[in-house]
Coordinates of C-alpha atoms in Angstrom, one line a residue:
M714 CA -145.1 130.8 82.7
P715 CA -147.1 132.3 79.8
G716 CA -144.9 132.9 76.9
P717 CA -145.0 135.7 74.2
E718 CA -147.1 133.4 72.0
D719 CA -149.8 133.5 74.6
F720 CA -150.2 137.3 74.2
T721 CA -150.9 137.2 70.5
R722 CA -154.4 138.4 69.4
K723 CA -155.1 134.9 67.9
A724 CA -154.2 133.2 71.2
I725 CA -156.1 135.6 73.3
Y726 CA -159.3 135.3 71.3
R727 CA -158.9 131.5 71.1
A728 CA -158.9 131.5 74.9
V729 CA -161.9 133.9 75.0
L730 CA -163.8 131.6 72.7
K731 CA -163.0 128.6 74.8
D732 CA -164.1 130.4 78.0
T733 CA -167.4 131.7 76.5
V734 CA -168.2 128.3 75.1
Q735 CA -167.6 126.7 78.5
H736 CA -169.4 129.4 80.4
P737 CA -172.3 128.1 82.6
L738 CA -174.8 130.4 80.8
T739 CA -173.8 128.7 77.6
I740 CA -173.4 125.1 78.8
L741 CA -176.5 124.7 81.0
P742 CA -179.1 125.9 78.4
A743 CA -177.3 123.8 75.8
A744 CA -177.5 120.8 78.1
A745 CA -181.2 121.4 78.6
S746 CA -181.8 121.7 74.9
A747 CA -180.0 118.4 74.3
L748 CA -182.2 116.7 77.0
G749 CA -185.3 118.1 75.4
G750 CA -184.2 116.8 72.0
L751 CA -183.4 113.4 73.4
Y752 CA -186.8 113.2 75.1
M753 CA -188.5 113.9 71.7
V754 CA -186.4 111.2 70.1
L755 CA -187.4 108.6 72.7
F756 CA -191.0 109.6 73.4
G757 CA -192.2 111.6 70.5
L758 CA -192.8 115.2 69.7
G759 CA -194.3 117.2 72.6
L760 CA -194.8 120.8 73.2
P761 CA -193.0 120.9 76.6
A762 CA -190.0 119.0 75.2
L763 CA -190.0 121.2 72.1
A764 CA -190.1 124.3 74.2
V765 CA -187.2 123.1 76.4
A766 CA -185.1 122.1 73.3
F767 CA -185.7 125.3 71.4
G768 CA -185.6 127.6 74.4
G769 CA -182.4 126.1 75.7
A770 CA -180.7 126.3 72.3
L771 CA -181.8 129.9 71.9
A772 CA -180.7 130.9 75.4
G773 CA -177.3 129.2 75.1
T774 CA -176.6 130.7 71.7
G775 CA -177.7 134.1 72.9
A776 CA -175.5 133.9 76.0
W777 CA -172.5 132.9 73.8
V778 CA -173.1 135.6 71.3
Y779 CA -173.4 138.2 74.0
N780 CA -170.2 137.1 75.8
Y781 CA -168.1 136.6 72.8
F782 CA -169.1 139.4 70.5
I783 CA -170.3 142.1 72.9
R784 CA -168.1 141.4 76.0
G785 CA -165.2 140.0 73.9
E786 CA -162.9 143.0 74.2
A787 CA -163.4 143.2 78.0
L788 CA -162.8 139.5 78.3
A789 CA -159.7 139.8 76.2
E790 CA -158.3 142.6 78.4
R791 CA -159.1 140.4 81.5
R792 CA -157.2 137.5 79.8
V793 CA -154.2 139.7 79.2
A794 CA -154.2 141.0 82.7
K795 CA -154.4 137.4 84.1
L796 CA -151.5 136.3 81.9
R797 CA -149.4 139.3 83.0
E798 CA -150.2 138.5 86.6
Q799 CA -149.1 134.9 86.1
R800 CA -145.8 136.0 84.5
E801 CA -145.2 138.5 87.4
Q802 CA -145.9 135.8 90.0
Y803 CA -143.6 133.3 88.2
R804 CA -140.7 135.8 88.0
H805 CA -141.0 136.8 91.7
E806 CA -141.0 133.2 92.7
Q807 CA -138.0 132.5 90.6
V808 CA -136.0 135.4 92.1
A809 CA -137.2 134.4 95.6
T810 CA -135.9 130.9 94.8
L811 CA -132.7 132.5 93.6
E812 CA -132.2 134.4 96.8
A813 CA -132.7 131.2 98.8
E814 CA -130.2 129.3 96.6
W815 CA -127.6 132.0 97.0
S816 CA -128.2 131.9 100.8
K817 CA -127.8 128.1 100.7
A818 CA -124.6 128.5 98.7
G819 CA -123.3 130.7 101.5
L820 CA -122.5 133.8 99.4
A821 CA -124.0 136.9 101.0
E822 CA -123.3 139.1 98.0
G823 CA -125.4 136.9 95.8
V824 CA -128.3 137.1 98.2
Q825 CA -128.0 140.9 98.3
Q826 CA -127.8 141.2 94.6
A827 CA -131.0 139.2 94.0
R828 CA -132.9 140.9 96.8
E829 CA -131.9 144.4 95.7
L830 CA -132.7 143.7 92.0
R831 CA -136.2 142.4 93.0
E832 CA -136.8 145.4 95.3
A833 CA -135.8 147.9 92.6
Y834 CA -138.1 146.3 90.0
L835 CA -141.1 146.1 92.4
K836 CA -140.7 149.8 93.3
L837 CA -140.6 150.9 89.7
S838 CA -143.3 148.5 88.4
G839 CA -145.6 149.4 91.3
F840 CA -145.3 153.1 90.5
L841 CA -145.9 152.6 86.8
E842 CA -148.9 150.4 87.5
G843 CA -150.4 153.3 89.5
R844 CA -149.6 155.8 86.7
L845 CA -151.2 153.5 84.1
T846 CA -154.4 153.0 86.1
A847 CA -154.7 156.7 86.6
A848 CA -154.1 157.4 82.9
R849 CA -156.8 154.9 81.8
K850 CA -159.3 156.3 84.2
S851 CA -158.8 159.8 83.0
S852 CA -158.3 159.2 79.2
G853 CA -159.6 155.7 78.4
S854 CA -158.1 152.4 77.5
D855 CA -155.6 153.8 75.0
A856 CA -154.0 156.1 77.4
G857 CA -150.7 155.5 79.1
L858 CA -149.0 153.9 76.1
G859 CA -145.7 155.6 77.1
V860 CA -146.0 154.1 80.6
Q861 CA -146.7 150.7 79.2
R862 CA -143.5 150.9 77.1
L863 CA -141.6 151.7 80.3
M864 CA -143.2 148.8 82.0
V865 CA -142.1 146.4 79.3
L866 CA -138.5 147.8 79.4
A867 CA -138.5 147.4 83.2
E868 CA -139.7 143.8 82.8
D869 CA -136.9 143.1 80.3
T870 CA -134.3 144.7 82.7
Y871 CA -135.5 142.6 85.6
R872 CA -135.6 139.4 83.6
E873 CA -132.1 140.0 82.2
G874 CA -130.8 140.7 85.8
A875 CA -132.4 137.5 87.1
G876 CA -130.8 135.5 84.2
I877 CA -127.4 137.0 85.0
L878 CA -127.6 136.1 88.6
R879 CA -128.7 132.6 87.8
G880 CA -125.7 132.2 85.5
A881 CA -123.4 133.5 88.3
L882 CA -124.9 131.1 90.8
D883 CA -124.4 128.1 88.4
T884 CA -120.7 129.1 88.0
Y885 CA -120.2 129.7 91.7
L886 CA -121.7 126.2 92.6
A887 CA -119.5 124.6 89.9
L888 CA -116.4 126.3 91.4
Q889 CA -117.2 124.9 94.9
Q890 CA -116.5 121.4 93.5
I891 CA -112.9 122.3 92.8
D892 CA -110.4 122.3 95.7
H893 CA -108.2 125.1 94.4
E894 CA -106.2 125.4 97.6
K895 CA -105.2 121.8 97.3
L896 CA -104.2 122.4 93.7
R897 CA -102.0 125.4 94.6
I898 CA -100.3 123.4 97.4
E899 CA -99.6 120.5 95.0
L900 CA -98.4 122.9 92.3
D901 CA -95.9 124.6 94.7
A902 CA -94.7 121.2 95.9
W903 CA -94.2 119.9 92.4
R904 CA -92.3 123.1 91.3
S905 CA -89.9 122.7 94.2
E906 CA -89.4 119.0 93.5
L907 CA -88.8 119.8 89.8
E908 CA -86.1 122.2 90.7
T909 CA -84.5 119.6 92.9
V910 CA -84.7 116.9 90.2
R911 CA -83.3 119.3 87.5
G912 CA -80.5 120.4 89.9
A913 CA -79.5 116.8 90.5
G914 CA -79.3 116.2 86.7
A915 CA -81.0 112.8 87.1
E916 CA -84.3 111.1 86.6
P917 CA -85.4 112.7 83.3
A918 CA -88.6 110.6 83.3
R919 CA -89.5 112.0 86.7
A920 CA -88.8 115.5 85.5
E921 CA -91.1 115.0 82.5
A922 CA -93.9 113.7 84.7
L923 CA -93.6 116.7 87.0
E924 CA -93.7 119.1 84.1
T925 CA -96.9 117.4 82.8
R926 CA -98.6 117.7 86.3
I927 CA -97.4 121.3 86.7
T928 CA -98.8 122.3 83.3
S929 CA -102.1 120.6 84.1
H930 CA -102.5 122.3 87.5
E931 CA -101.5 125.7 86.1
R932 CA -104.2 125.4 83.4
R933 CA -106.8 124.3 85.9
L934 CA -106.0 127.2 88.2
E935 CA -106.0 129.6 85.3
L936 CA -109.5 128.4 84.4
F937 CA -110.6 128.6 88.0
D938 CA -109.5 132.2 88.3
E939 CA -111.2 133.1 85.0
R940 CA -114.5 131.7 86.3
V941 CA -114.1 133.7 89.6
Q942 CA -113.5 136.9 87.7
S943 CA -116.6 136.1 85.5
I944 CA -118.8 136.0 88.6
D945 CA -117.5 139.4 89.6
R946 CA -118.3 140.8 86.2
L947 CA -121.8 139.3 86.3
F948 CA -122.4 140.9 89.7
A949 CA -121.3 144.2 88.3
E950 CA -123.8 143.9 85.4
S951 CA -126.5 143.0 87.8
E952 CA -125.6 146.1 89.8
A953 CA -125.8 148.2 86.7
L954 CA -129.3 146.9 85.9
E955 CA -130.5 147.5 89.4
S956 CA -129.1 151.0 89.2
A957 CA -130.9 151.6 85.9
L958 CA -134.2 150.5 87.5
E959 CA -133.6 152.8 90.5
S960 CA -132.6 155.8 88.3
T961 CA -135.7 155.2 86.1
Y962 CA -137.9 155.2 89.2
L963 CA -136.4 158.5 90.5
E964 CA -136.8 160.1 87.1
A965 CA -140.4 158.9 86.8
V966 CA -141.2 160.3 90.2
D967 CA -139.7 163.7 89.2
L968 CA -141.7 163.7 86.0
E969 CA -144.9 162.6 87.6
G970 CA -146.7 165.8 86.8
A971 CA -145.4 166.0 83.3
G972 CA -147.3 163.1 81.8
S973 CA -146.5 159.7 80.5
T974 CA -145.1 160.9 77.2
L975 CA -142.0 162.4 78.9
L976 CA -141.6 159.3 80.9
A977 CA -141.3 157.1 77.8
G978 CA -139.6 159.6 75.5
G979 CA -136.9 160.9 77.8
G980 CA -133.8 159.3 79.3
S981 CA -135.7 156.7 81.3
A982 CA -136.5 154.3 78.4
S983 CA -133.1 154.9 76.8
A984 CA -131.3 154.2 80.0
L985 CA -133.1 150.9 80.5
E986 CA -132.5 149.9 76.9
R987 CA -128.8 150.7 77.1
A988 CA -128.4 148.8 80.4
V989 CA -130.1 145.6 79.0
E990 CA -128.1 145.7 75.8
A991 CA -124.8 146.2 77.7
A992 CA -125.6 143.4 80.1
R993 CA -126.4 141.1 77.2
R994 CA -123.2 141.9 75.4
V995 CA -121.2 141.1 78.6
E996 CA -123.1 137.9 79.1
D997 CA -122.6 136.8 75.5
R998 CA -118.8 137.5 75.8
L999 CA -118.5 135.5 79.0
R1000 CA -120.6 132.7 77.6
A1001 CA -118.3 132.5 74.6
Q1002 CA -115.2 132.5 76.7
E1003 CA -116.6 129.7 78.9
Q1004 CA -117.6 127.3 76.1
P1005 CA -116.0 124.0 77.1
N1006 CA -113.4 122.5 74.7
K1007 CA -111.4 119.3 74.7
E1008 CA -108.3 121.0 75.8
D1009 CA -110.0 122.4 78.9
D1010 CA -111.6 119.1 79.7
I1011 CA -108.2 117.4 79.6
Y1012 CA -106.7 120.0 82.0
L1013 CA -109.6 120.0 84.3
T1014 CA -109.5 116.2 84.7
A1015 CA -105.9 115.3 84.3
G1016 CA -104.9 116.5 87.8
D1017 CA -107.5 114.2 89.4
R1018 CA -106.1 111.2 87.6
Q1019 CA -102.5 112.1 88.5
S1020 CA -103.1 113.1 92.1

């Protein structure tokens, strides 16, 4: 997927330079010029060969100058449009893959969240694309800057939502590897046995071993429940981002006749910004809580060794 560095002016015009140099109208005359020069080196100076060499060089250089210096801005805009299209296609493929992975994991809510997020974004971005095209036709290439800002914010919202759902999926798949029902059954059995051992007032070593196992299982189940709750919170944040996209679309439709300035300067842009910032804060908090440490590793593996 093209990154932000590919959208810099330097990168765009480097790509335009490469394309214009490799254009057939540049390469073919240059090749003919080279052949004419080679012929003169091998067989001596001749008017036809000189005409081919000089004419080819002139035609190739002229074609390059025309394409790079006169059509350069148009080619740069075409390059940006192509990069944006590649990014859009990549994101849609990623979310479609995400939907398929949630479906494979067997959690309908995850499938629904991914699908609805994609649909909300496509609805808003399609509408804004239409507004931007209309603005440029009526007012020129600099028109529709407010709509472009909304498009960028919508893209950020969509990307953040997809990232949240990916994190939720990774957590969900990890939790499927833990047989929490077995842990709860073993925990209840060991607690009952510990009461019996303590009541009998014998086998202190056995009581100590049971206490260690109980502590281990309690911590593992506590971590398991925390991860389950984190998935619910991530789904809630995804829902909030989807809602922000939907609300922005409805507001944009209502303001369709008021111009792009109102679209970007009103509550639409602010709502998307707030939704993305809130989602990132929640994601950062969950990530900080779920950083693995040695104590967690001990609890998460001890029960397997002792079972």
